[in-house]
């Protein structure tokens, strides 16, 4: 149902645009029949985990797709990061962007390594190499770049810094499966890179991840570590954890991989439609992907410039939620404003001006295989109407509590009850 007038918006009493909520990161699901056949074969063979045939096949297919020597599949990307960080013997301080999913920071903190938050550059929201250089201290042992929104970090500049300062360089490539940089696939940069195959990611294995690397010795270590350090039936030669991927996850991954071109095509169509409809709206800037490279187009990222629009990102978000468009404020408020980092470094924000600004402006809109062109038209109608009436909207919102803001004082104990 198209919307045209202020009173068409749900927040002004209009009919809610979408009966079913539209989410960011609704899973892409490939050929269900193929998936069911694979799951059946797993149950038939009773080989459910521990380097089963499907995990092995998935690792080979990922490695081939990416053009990398080794792929080690894991239970998720966070554990993959933790294992990689240990395998590379990182200690002390490691530099990461503050504008990322919290797992990048937690993977370090979990192992008593200090994440040092660094600012991003404003155009692509990627780690700013000039600022990385300034964040290096005598305790720094590594840099983790994050290929945010599937765009690739400035690999050359970061490699150069890492080499000059003898630091390890790795990448959190959770968003970037399938993306290329100078026509080389992500997965070949730094010492190693980590993919996430979480349900919300472009290619999913329900839960899952992988470390990819061209380093034989590193790959061997990681294989041991993700399987308790077992080198033989009853022989353990290394400290390890349980980071294994299971067979059903691999079945999902293999099935998803077979549809990768379709997923990209749908995401690309959605991206073009959003670009076309949002371009004429003043005060909205949509992140544009580099068309000279392969992208997965998994994220539709907009920035709202309140000075121009007269309404804030959060106000627009509230309007969208009322119409069942569950857009998201990734990565609000920034890792440095989440615990335990906020208490440890309460003033970190002063060195992170771009992160601070972006975390107030950025909004991620629904896309993927469950979102169609008509949905996008309606979403953009809502945005256009809202931005055409900033005064009335502000007045209407003054007395309504946004559904996405929780009281600030939620203790850890309370959080566990939910
Ligand atoms: C999703 C994500 C992760 C964590 O991946 P999991 O597989 O859920 O553990 C890490 N970093 C970034 C940037 C992510 O988006």
Short mmCIF file of N, CA, C and O and ligand atoms in Angstrom, two decimals, residues 74-81 99-105 146-149 172-175 194-201 206-210 299 330-331, ligand 1:
data_model
loop_
_atom_site.label_atom_id
_atom_site.label_comp_id
_atom_site.label_asym_id
_atom_site.label_seq_id
_atom_site.Cartn_x
_atom_site.Cartn_y
_atom_site.Cartn_z
N UNK A 74 34.15 -22.94 11.62
CA UNK A 74 33.99 -22.88 13.08
C UNK A 74 32.51 -22.75 13.45
O UNK A 74 31.65 -22.54 12.58
N UNK A 75 32.24 -22.82 14.75
CA UNK A 75 30.86 -22.74 15.25
C UNK A 75 30.28 -21.33 15.14
O UNK A 75 29.07 -21.17 15.10
N UNK A 76 31.12 -20.33 15.10
CA UNK A 76 30.68 -18.95 14.85
C UNK A 76 31.92 -18.08 14.63
O UNK A 76 33.05 -18.56 14.78
N UNK A 77 31.70 -16.83 14.28
CA UNK A 77 32.84 -15.97 13.97
C UNK A 77 33.53 -15.44 15.21
O UNK A 77 34.73 -15.15 15.19
N UNK A 78 32.79 -15.31 16.30
CA UNK A 78 33.40 -14.78 17.52
C UNK A 78 34.46 -15.76 18.03
O UNK A 78 35.59 -15.35 18.35
N UNK A 79 34.11 -17.04 18.09
CA UNK A 79 35.07 -18.05 18.49
C UNK A 79 36.21 -18.14 17.46
O UNK A 79 37.38 -18.30 17.83
N UNK A 80 35.89 -17.98 16.20
CA UNK A 80 36.94 -17.98 15.16
C UNK A 80 37.94 -16.86 15.43
O UNK A 80 39.16 -17.05 15.35
N UNK A 81 37.42 -15.67 15.77
CA UNK A 81 38.30 -14.53 16.08
C UNK A 81 39.16 -14.84 17.31
O UNK A 81 40.37 -14.59 17.31
N UNK A 99 33.68 1.55 15.56
CA UNK A 99 32.42 1.42 14.81
C UNK A 99 32.36 0.03 14.19
O UNK A 99 32.67 -0.17 13.02
N UNK A 100 31.98 -0.94 15.01
CA UNK A 100 31.88 -2.33 14.56
C UNK A 100 30.93 -3.05 15.50
O UNK A 100 30.53 -2.52 16.54
N UNK A 101 30.59 -4.29 15.16
CA UNK A 101 29.80 -5.11 16.05
C UNK A 101 30.67 -5.43 17.28
O UNK A 101 31.87 -5.63 17.16
N UNK A 102 30.03 -5.50 18.43
CA UNK A 102 30.75 -5.61 19.70
C UNK A 102 31.65 -6.85 19.77
O UNK A 102 32.64 -6.86 20.53
N UNK A 103 31.36 -7.87 19.00
CA UNK A 103 32.16 -9.12 19.06
C UNK A 103 33.62 -8.87 18.72
O UNK A 103 34.50 -9.57 19.23
N UNK A 104 33.91 -7.90 17.86
CA UNK A 104 35.31 -7.63 17.51
C UNK A 104 36.09 -7.25 18.77
O UNK A 104 37.20 -7.71 18.99
N UNK A 105 35.47 -6.42 19.60
CA UNK A 105 36.13 -5.99 20.84
C UNK A 105 36.13 -7.11 21.89
O UNK A 105 37.15 -7.39 22.51
N UNK A 146 38.12 -4.12 10.05
CA UNK A 146 36.78 -4.69 9.85
C UNK A 146 36.27 -4.23 8.48
O UNK A 146 36.19 -3.03 8.23
N UNK A 147 35.94 -5.19 7.64
CA UNK A 147 35.44 -4.85 6.29
C UNK A 147 33.95 -4.52 6.40
O UNK A 147 33.08 -5.30 5.99
N UNK A 148 33.69 -3.35 6.94
CA UNK A 148 32.31 -2.99 7.29
C UNK A 148 31.40 -2.89 6.07
O UNK A 148 31.78 -2.36 5.04
N UNK A 149 30.19 -3.36 6.23
CA UNK A 149 29.15 -3.33 5.19
C UNK A 149 29.60 -4.09 3.94
O UNK A 149 29.07 -3.86 2.86
N UNK A 172 38.43 -8.82 10.40
CA UNK A 172 37.10 -9.30 10.70
C UNK A 172 36.30 -9.07 9.41
O UNK A 172 35.92 -7.95 9.10
N UNK A 173 36.11 -10.17 8.68
CA UNK A 173 35.43 -10.08 7.37
C UNK A 173 34.00 -10.62 7.49
O UNK A 173 33.44 -11.14 6.52
N UNK A 174 33.41 -10.46 8.68
CA UNK A 174 32.07 -11.00 8.95
C UNK A 174 31.03 -10.53 7.93
O UNK A 174 30.11 -11.26 7.59
N UNK A 175 31.21 -9.30 7.41
CA UNK A 175 30.23 -8.75 6.47
C UNK A 175 30.58 -9.01 5.02
O UNK A 175 29.80 -8.63 4.14
N UNK A 194 38.45 -13.56 9.02
CA UNK A 194 37.38 -14.33 9.65
C UNK A 194 36.04 -13.98 9.01
O UNK A 194 35.67 -12.80 8.93
N UNK A 195 35.32 -15.00 8.56
CA UNK A 195 33.96 -14.81 8.05
C UNK A 195 32.96 -15.20 9.13
O UNK A 195 33.23 -16.09 9.93
N UNK A 196 31.80 -14.54 9.10
CA UNK A 196 30.68 -15.01 9.92
C UNK A 196 29.63 -15.60 8.99
O UNK A 196 29.32 -15.01 7.95
N UNK A 197 29.10 -16.75 9.37
CA UNK A 197 27.97 -17.33 8.64
C UNK A 197 26.76 -17.41 9.57
O UNK A 197 25.99 -18.36 9.54
N UNK A 198 26.64 -16.38 10.41
CA UNK A 198 25.47 -16.28 11.29
C UNK A 198 24.20 -16.12 10.43
O UNK A 198 24.27 -15.63 9.30
N UNK A 199 23.07 -16.52 11.00
CA UNK A 199 21.79 -16.48 10.29
C UNK A 199 21.53 -15.15 9.57
O UNK A 199 20.93 -15.12 8.50
N UNK A 200 21.98 -14.05 10.17
CA UNK A 200 21.69 -12.74 9.59
C UNK A 200 22.67 -12.32 8.51
O UNK A 200 22.48 -11.29 7.87
N UNK A 201 23.73 -13.09 8.34
CA UNK A 201 24.74 -12.69 7.37
C UNK A 201 24.36 -13.16 5.95
O UNK A 201 23.47 -13.97 5.78
N UNK A 206 23.27 -21.13 9.71
CA UNK A 206 22.50 -21.00 10.96
C UNK A 206 23.34 -20.22 11.96
O UNK A 206 23.13 -19.04 12.16
N UNK A 207 24.30 -20.90 12.59
CA UNK A 207 25.40 -20.25 13.30
C UNK A 207 26.66 -20.79 12.65
O UNK A 207 26.71 -21.97 12.30
N UNK A 208 27.68 -19.97 12.52
CA UNK A 208 28.92 -20.50 11.95
C UNK A 208 29.88 -19.40 11.57
O UNK A 208 29.52 -18.22 11.55
N UNK A 209 31.09 -19.81 11.30
CA UNK A 209 32.12 -18.88 10.87
C UNK A 209 33.26 -19.65 10.25
O UNK A 209 33.18 -20.87 10.10
N UNK A 210 34.31 -18.93 9.89
CA UNK A 210 35.49 -19.60 9.34
C UNK A 210 36.69 -18.68 9.44
O UNK A 210 36.53 -17.46 9.36
N UNK A 299 23.98 -4.75 2.84
CA UNK A 299 23.55 -3.70 3.78
C UNK A 299 23.13 -2.44 3.03
O UNK A 299 23.87 -1.94 2.18
N UNK A 330 22.77 0.32 13.50
CA UNK A 330 24.12 -0.26 13.59
C UNK A 330 25.15 0.86 13.46
O UNK A 330 25.02 1.66 12.54
N UNK A 331 26.22 1.00 14.23
CA UNK A 331 26.54 0.28 15.44
C UNK A 331 26.47 1.23 16.61
O UNK A 331 27.46 1.56 17.22
C1 LIG B 1 28.23 -10.76 13.08
C2 LIG B 1 29.55 -10.17 13.36
C3 LIG B 1 30.49 -10.81 14.18
C4 LIG B 1 30.16 -12.05 14.98
O1 LIG B 1 29.79 -13.13 14.22
P1 LIG B 1 29.13 -14.40 14.92
O2 LIG B 1 29.21 -15.46 13.84
O3 LIG B 1 27.73 -14.04 15.25
O4 LIG B 1 29.93 -14.76 16.11
C5 LIG B 1 31.73 -10.24 14.33
N1 LIG B 1 32.05 -9.09 13.74
C6 LIG B 1 31.17 -8.43 12.96
C7 LIG B 1 31.60 -7.15 12.30
C8 LIG B 1 29.89 -8.94 12.77
O5 LIG B 1 29.01 -8.25 12.04
#
